[in-house]
Amino acid sequence: MPLTSLPATTPANAFDARHGIQAVLWDMDGTIVDTEPYWIAAEKALVHSHGGSWTDEDALRLVGQALPTSAGMLQEAGVRLEIREIIDILTQSVCDGVRESVPWRPGARELLEDLAGHGVPCAMVTMSEGPLAGLVADALPEGTFRFRVTGDMVRRGKPDPEPYLLALDRLGAHVPGVDPRRVVAIEDSAPGVASASASGATTIAVPHFLPLPASEDWALWPTLHGVTAPALDTFVRSRNGGARGGAVELP
C-alpha cells in the first residue's frame, strides 16, 4: 500500500508555460530502485541450477537490456528453458525481493514528491514487466505516476526508442502540446540513455552499476540526491537554449 497519497488535485505546472519542463519520464531499475542486486542473484541462481556459470561480469552485460534479450543471453549460458519461462522466473524472484525490502535510490522519492507538488506529471518507462513495476509504483504515494510503460507493452525494448516514443505519445493525454525537448528522461544505463535520447527527450544519465561516457545526447549527473523540481526546470530551459554538452554540474 502507498505510504501516503498525493492530493486529489495537484497544482498546474507552475513553470514557464512556453519553455519550462512539461513532464519527467523515469526508468525504474537502477534509477528509482536499486533492484540490480536482486536481478543478479536471480540470474546466478537460475544459471547455476542448470549447471552453468554466471559471474558478476556476465550479469553487468544485462543491465538495462530488454528482458527477452537478457533471457537469450541466459540461454547461451546453459539455461534450458524458453524465453518466457526465464523472464517469469527472474521477475518472480525480483518481486519477492521487493516485497521484502524496497531499495530506493538516493533522491528518487524526494524528487518524485517535489515534482508532484509542482504539478509536473511523471511516468515510468521500464523494461521490467507489469507486476514488478506495479509493486514499485504501489510503494509510492498514489498518483505518483500518470501511467507506466513496461517491457511487455513494446515490441522493441531499450536501446530502441520505442518505449520512450510510446510514453511521449501517451503524455499527449496529460500534457497539451507536449514537446519532447521539454520532457526529461532519467536513466542509469547505456541502453536506457540510448533509448531516451533517440526519442528526442532531454535525457539525464545518473550512472549506477556501470559508468557512462559523456555525450552531447545526454547530461551526466552523479546523483539525484538534493535535486529539485525547479532545478530540473532550470536545466530544461538552459539545455534547450543551446547549451549542449556531456558532463554537467547539478543545477
Short mmCIF file of C-alpha atoms in Angstrom, two decimals:
data_model
loop_
_atom_site.label_atom_id
_atom_site.label_comp_id
_atom_site.label_asym_id
_atom_site.label_seq_id
_atom_site.Cartn_x
_atom_site.Cartn_y
_atom_site.Cartn_z
CA MET A 1 0.00 0.00 0.00
CA PRO A 2 1.21 3.56 -0.60
CA LEU A 3 2.86 5.24 2.35
CA THR A 4 0.57 8.20 1.74
CA SER A 5 -1.47 9.70 -1.05
CA LEU A 6 -0.96 12.79 -3.13
CA PRO A 7 -3.71 15.40 -3.01
CA ALA A 8 -6.72 14.61 -5.17
CA THR A 9 -5.70 17.54 -7.34
CA THR A 10 -2.21 18.87 -7.86
CA PRO A 11 -1.42 22.41 -8.95
CA ALA A 12 -0.96 23.09 -12.64
CA ASN A 13 2.66 23.08 -13.73
CA ALA A 14 3.97 26.24 -12.11
CA PHE A 15 6.89 26.65 -14.50
CA ASP A 16 7.29 28.62 -17.74
CA ALA A 17 4.34 27.57 -19.91
CA ARG A 18 6.29 28.13 -23.13
CA HIS A 19 9.79 26.91 -22.31
CA GLY A 20 9.74 25.14 -18.95
CA ILE A 21 9.62 21.47 -18.07
CA GLN A 22 6.44 19.62 -19.10
CA ALA A 23 6.95 16.12 -17.64
CA VAL A 24 9.50 13.60 -16.38
CA LEU A 25 9.87 10.03 -17.63
CA TRP A 26 11.55 7.69 -15.18
CA ASP A 27 13.44 4.48 -15.72
CA MET A 28 12.89 2.16 -12.76
CA ASP A 29 15.62 -0.45 -12.14
CA GLY A 30 18.78 1.34 -11.07
CA THR A 31 17.13 4.78 -11.23
CA ILE A 32 14.18 4.71 -8.81
CA VAL A 33 15.09 1.47 -7.06
CA ASP A 34 18.38 -0.41 -6.70
CA THR A 35 17.00 -3.76 -7.86
CA GLU A 36 20.07 -4.81 -9.86
CA PRO A 37 21.41 -6.97 -6.98
CA TYR A 38 18.06 -8.81 -6.99
CA TRP A 39 18.31 -9.41 -10.74
CA ILE A 40 21.92 -10.58 -10.49
CA ALA A 41 21.11 -13.01 -7.68
CA ALA A 42 18.17 -14.39 -9.66
CA GLU A 43 20.31 -14.83 -12.79
CA LYS A 44 23.06 -16.61 -10.89
CA ALA A 45 20.62 -18.97 -9.19
CA LEU A 46 18.93 -19.85 -12.47
CA VAL A 47 22.13 -20.43 -14.44
CA HIS A 48 23.69 -22.46 -11.63
CA SER A 49 20.57 -24.60 -11.36
CA HIS A 50 21.17 -25.62 -14.98
CA GLY A 51 24.83 -26.43 -14.34
CA GLY A 52 26.23 -23.27 -15.89
CA SER A 53 28.47 -20.46 -14.71
CA TRP A 54 27.38 -16.84 -14.27
CA THR A 55 29.68 -14.14 -12.91
CA ASP A 56 29.09 -10.55 -11.85
CA GLU A 57 30.79 -9.51 -15.09
CA ASP A 58 28.29 -11.59 -17.07
CA ALA A 59 25.42 -10.01 -15.17
CA LEU A 60 26.59 -6.46 -15.86
CA ARG A 61 26.15 -7.08 -19.59
CA LEU A 62 22.42 -7.40 -18.95
CA VAL A 63 21.96 -4.12 -17.08
CA GLY A 64 19.33 -2.03 -18.83
CA GLN A 65 18.63 -4.59 -21.55
CA ALA A 66 15.18 -5.71 -22.64
CA LEU A 67 14.17 -8.88 -20.79
CA PRO A 68 13.93 -11.07 -23.94
CA THR A 69 17.50 -10.06 -24.79
CA SER A 70 18.65 -10.94 -21.27
CA ALA A 71 16.80 -14.26 -21.38
CA GLY A 72 18.51 -15.12 -24.65
CA MET A 73 21.90 -14.49 -23.07
CA LEU A 74 20.96 -16.77 -20.19
CA GLN A 75 20.04 -19.47 -22.70
CA GLU A 76 23.53 -19.08 -24.18
CA ALA A 77 24.89 -19.63 -20.65
CA GLY A 78 23.13 -23.00 -20.46
CA VAL A 79 19.61 -22.30 -19.18
CA ARG A 80 17.41 -24.87 -20.92
CA LEU A 81 14.13 -23.01 -20.75
CA GLU A 82 12.05 -20.93 -23.12
CA ILE A 83 12.43 -17.13 -23.13
CA ARG A 84 9.04 -16.64 -21.47
CA GLU A 85 9.86 -19.13 -18.71
CA ILE A 86 13.16 -17.39 -17.95
CA ILE A 87 11.53 -13.97 -17.77
CA ASP A 88 8.81 -15.26 -15.43
CA ILE A 89 11.31 -16.93 -13.08
CA LEU A 90 13.57 -13.87 -12.89
CA THR A 91 10.68 -11.47 -12.42
CA GLN A 92 9.14 -13.55 -9.64
CA SER A 93 12.45 -13.67 -7.80
CA VAL A 94 12.93 -9.89 -8.03
CA CYS A 95 9.31 -9.28 -7.00
CA ASP A 96 9.92 -11.42 -3.90
CA GLY A 97 12.93 -9.27 -3.05
CA VAL A 98 11.00 -6.01 -3.49
CA ARG A 99 8.15 -7.29 -1.32
CA GLU A 100 10.68 -7.89 1.44
CA SER A 101 12.53 -4.59 1.03
CA VAL A 102 12.28 -1.74 -1.50
CA PRO A 103 15.84 -0.47 -2.12
CA TRP A 104 15.27 3.18 -3.06
CA ARG A 105 17.95 5.07 -4.96
CA PRO A 106 19.20 8.32 -3.36
CA GLY A 107 16.96 11.29 -4.03
CA ALA A 108 14.44 9.47 -6.22
CA ARG A 109 11.45 9.52 -3.86
CA GLU A 110 12.13 13.07 -2.78
CA LEU A 111 12.33 14.33 -6.36
CA LEU A 112 9.14 12.48 -7.32
CA GLU A 113 7.36 14.13 -4.40
CA ASP A 114 8.66 17.58 -5.31
CA LEU A 115 7.64 17.17 -8.96
CA ALA A 116 4.13 16.19 -7.85
CA GLY A 117 3.98 19.22 -5.59
CA HIS A 118 4.83 21.46 -8.55
CA GLY A 119 2.26 19.79 -10.78
CA VAL A 120 4.81 18.19 -13.13
CA PRO A 121 3.46 14.86 -14.49
CA CYS A 122 5.66 11.79 -14.12
CA ALA A 123 5.52 8.42 -15.85
CA MET A 124 7.55 5.23 -15.59
CA VAL A 125 9.36 3.75 -18.61
CA THR A 126 10.90 0.42 -17.64
CA MET A 127 11.96 -2.83 -19.28
CA SER A 128 10.63 -4.70 -16.26
CA GLU A 129 7.15 -6.06 -16.77
CA GLY A 130 3.84 -5.04 -15.22
CA PRO A 131 3.92 -6.99 -11.94
CA LEU A 132 7.29 -5.64 -10.78
CA ALA A 133 6.59 -2.10 -11.99
CA GLY A 134 3.28 -2.23 -10.13
CA LEU A 135 4.95 -3.27 -6.88
CA VAL A 136 7.32 -0.31 -7.02
CA ALA A 137 4.57 2.12 -8.01
CA ASP A 138 2.36 0.86 -5.18
CA ALA A 139 5.14 1.59 -2.68
CA LEU A 140 4.93 5.28 -3.64
CA PRO A 141 2.11 7.74 -2.96
CA GLU A 142 -0.99 7.14 -5.05
CA GLY A 143 -0.90 9.22 -8.22
CA THR A 144 2.90 9.49 -8.37
CA PHE A 145 2.85 8.17 -11.95
CA ARG A 146 0.25 9.14 -14.52
CA PHE A 147 0.94 5.88 -16.35
CA ARG A 148 3.57 3.17 -16.84
CA VAL A 149 5.24 1.85 -19.99
CA THR A 150 6.63 -1.61 -19.25
CA GLY A 151 8.68 -4.12 -21.18
CA ASP A 152 5.67 -6.28 -22.01
CA MET A 153 3.98 -3.32 -23.77
CA VAL A 154 6.54 -2.86 -26.56
CA ARG A 155 7.91 -4.98 -29.39
CA ARG A 156 11.38 -3.48 -29.26
CA GLY A 157 12.87 -2.69 -25.89
CA LYS A 158 15.70 -0.39 -24.89
CA PRO A 159 18.06 0.65 -26.50
CA ASP A 160 15.40 1.06 -29.20
CA PRO A 161 13.47 4.34 -28.72
CA GLU A 162 10.07 2.60 -28.92
CA PRO A 163 9.41 2.63 -25.12
CA TYR A 164 10.03 6.37 -24.86
CA LEU A 165 8.19 7.17 -28.07
CA LEU A 166 5.18 5.32 -26.67
CA ALA A 167 5.48 7.27 -23.41
CA LEU A 168 5.71 10.60 -25.24
CA ASP A 169 2.64 9.67 -27.26
CA ARG A 170 0.70 8.80 -24.11
CA LEU A 171 1.80 12.05 -22.48
CA GLY A 172 -0.33 13.86 -25.01
CA ALA A 173 -3.39 12.91 -22.97
CA HIS A 174 -1.93 14.67 -19.91
CA VAL A 175 0.17 17.49 -21.41
CA PRO A 176 -1.35 19.56 -24.23
CA GLY A 177 1.22 20.33 -26.91
CA VAL A 178 3.88 18.06 -25.44
CA ASP A 179 7.37 18.83 -26.75
CA PRO A 180 9.96 16.03 -26.25
CA ARG A 181 12.66 18.62 -25.66
CA ARG A 182 10.73 19.83 -22.61
CA VAL A 183 10.32 16.30 -21.24
CA VAL A 184 13.11 14.98 -19.03
CA ALA A 185 14.04 11.30 -19.15
CA ILE A 186 16.13 9.95 -16.26
CA GLU A 187 18.16 6.79 -16.88
CA ASP A 188 21.11 4.90 -15.40
CA SER A 189 22.28 2.52 -18.16
CA ALA A 190 23.70 2.65 -21.68
CA PRO A 191 20.64 1.01 -23.29
CA GLY A 192 18.40 3.37 -21.33
CA VAL A 193 20.10 6.62 -22.29
CA ALA A 194 20.32 5.47 -25.92
CA SER A 195 16.58 4.79 -25.96
CA ALA A 196 15.62 8.02 -24.21
CA SER A 197 17.88 10.33 -26.19
CA ALA A 198 16.84 8.77 -29.52
CA SER A 199 13.21 9.62 -28.69
CA GLY A 200 14.07 13.30 -28.52
CA ALA A 201 13.56 13.63 -24.77
CA THR A 202 16.04 15.73 -22.79
CA THR A 203 18.00 12.95 -21.13
CA ILE A 204 19.82 12.86 -17.80
CA ALA A 205 22.11 9.91 -17.11
CA VAL A 206 22.69 9.03 -13.46
CA PRO A 207 25.10 6.08 -13.71
CA HIS A 208 24.83 3.38 -11.09
CA PHE A 209 26.37 -0.04 -11.71
CA LEU A 210 28.35 0.94 -14.80
CA PRO A 211 29.96 4.22 -15.86
CA LEU A 212 28.57 6.05 -18.87
CA PRO A 213 30.54 8.18 -21.34
CA ALA A 214 29.99 11.88 -21.75
CA SER A 215 27.87 12.67 -24.79
CA GLU A 216 26.14 15.57 -26.50
CA ASP A 217 23.00 13.41 -26.38
CA TRP A 218 22.63 13.39 -22.60
CA ALA A 219 23.82 15.08 -19.42
CA LEU A 220 25.77 13.15 -16.80
CA TRP A 221 24.77 13.75 -13.19
CA PRO A 222 26.35 11.87 -10.27
CA THR A 223 23.19 11.61 -8.18
CA LEU A 224 19.59 12.73 -7.75
CA HIS A 225 20.20 13.49 -4.09
CA GLY A 226 19.21 17.10 -3.47
CA VAL A 227 17.79 17.62 -6.98
CA THR A 228 14.50 19.57 -7.01
CA ALA A 229 11.73 20.23 -9.49
CA PRO A 230 12.87 23.86 -10.00
CA ALA A 231 16.39 22.58 -10.72
CA LEU A 232 15.04 20.30 -13.46
CA ASP A 233 13.04 23.20 -14.90
CA THR A 234 16.14 25.38 -14.99
CA PHE A 235 18.08 22.55 -16.62
CA VAL A 236 15.45 22.07 -19.35
CA ARG A 237 15.38 25.77 -20.19
CA SER A 238 19.18 26.05 -20.28
CA ARG A 239 19.61 22.82 -22.23
CA ASN A 240 17.16 23.82 -24.91
CA GLY A 241 18.59 27.29 -25.14
CA GLY A 242 21.61 25.86 -26.95
CA ALA A 243 23.81 24.82 -24.01
CA ARG A 244 24.72 21.26 -25.08
CA GLY A 245 27.44 19.17 -23.55
CA GLY A 246 28.43 15.98 -21.82
CA ALA A 247 29.18 16.03 -18.12
CA VAL A 248 27.41 18.89 -16.38
CA GLU A 249 27.19 20.04 -12.82
CA LEU A 250 23.95 19.73 -10.93
CA PRO A 251 21.83 22.87 -11.34
#
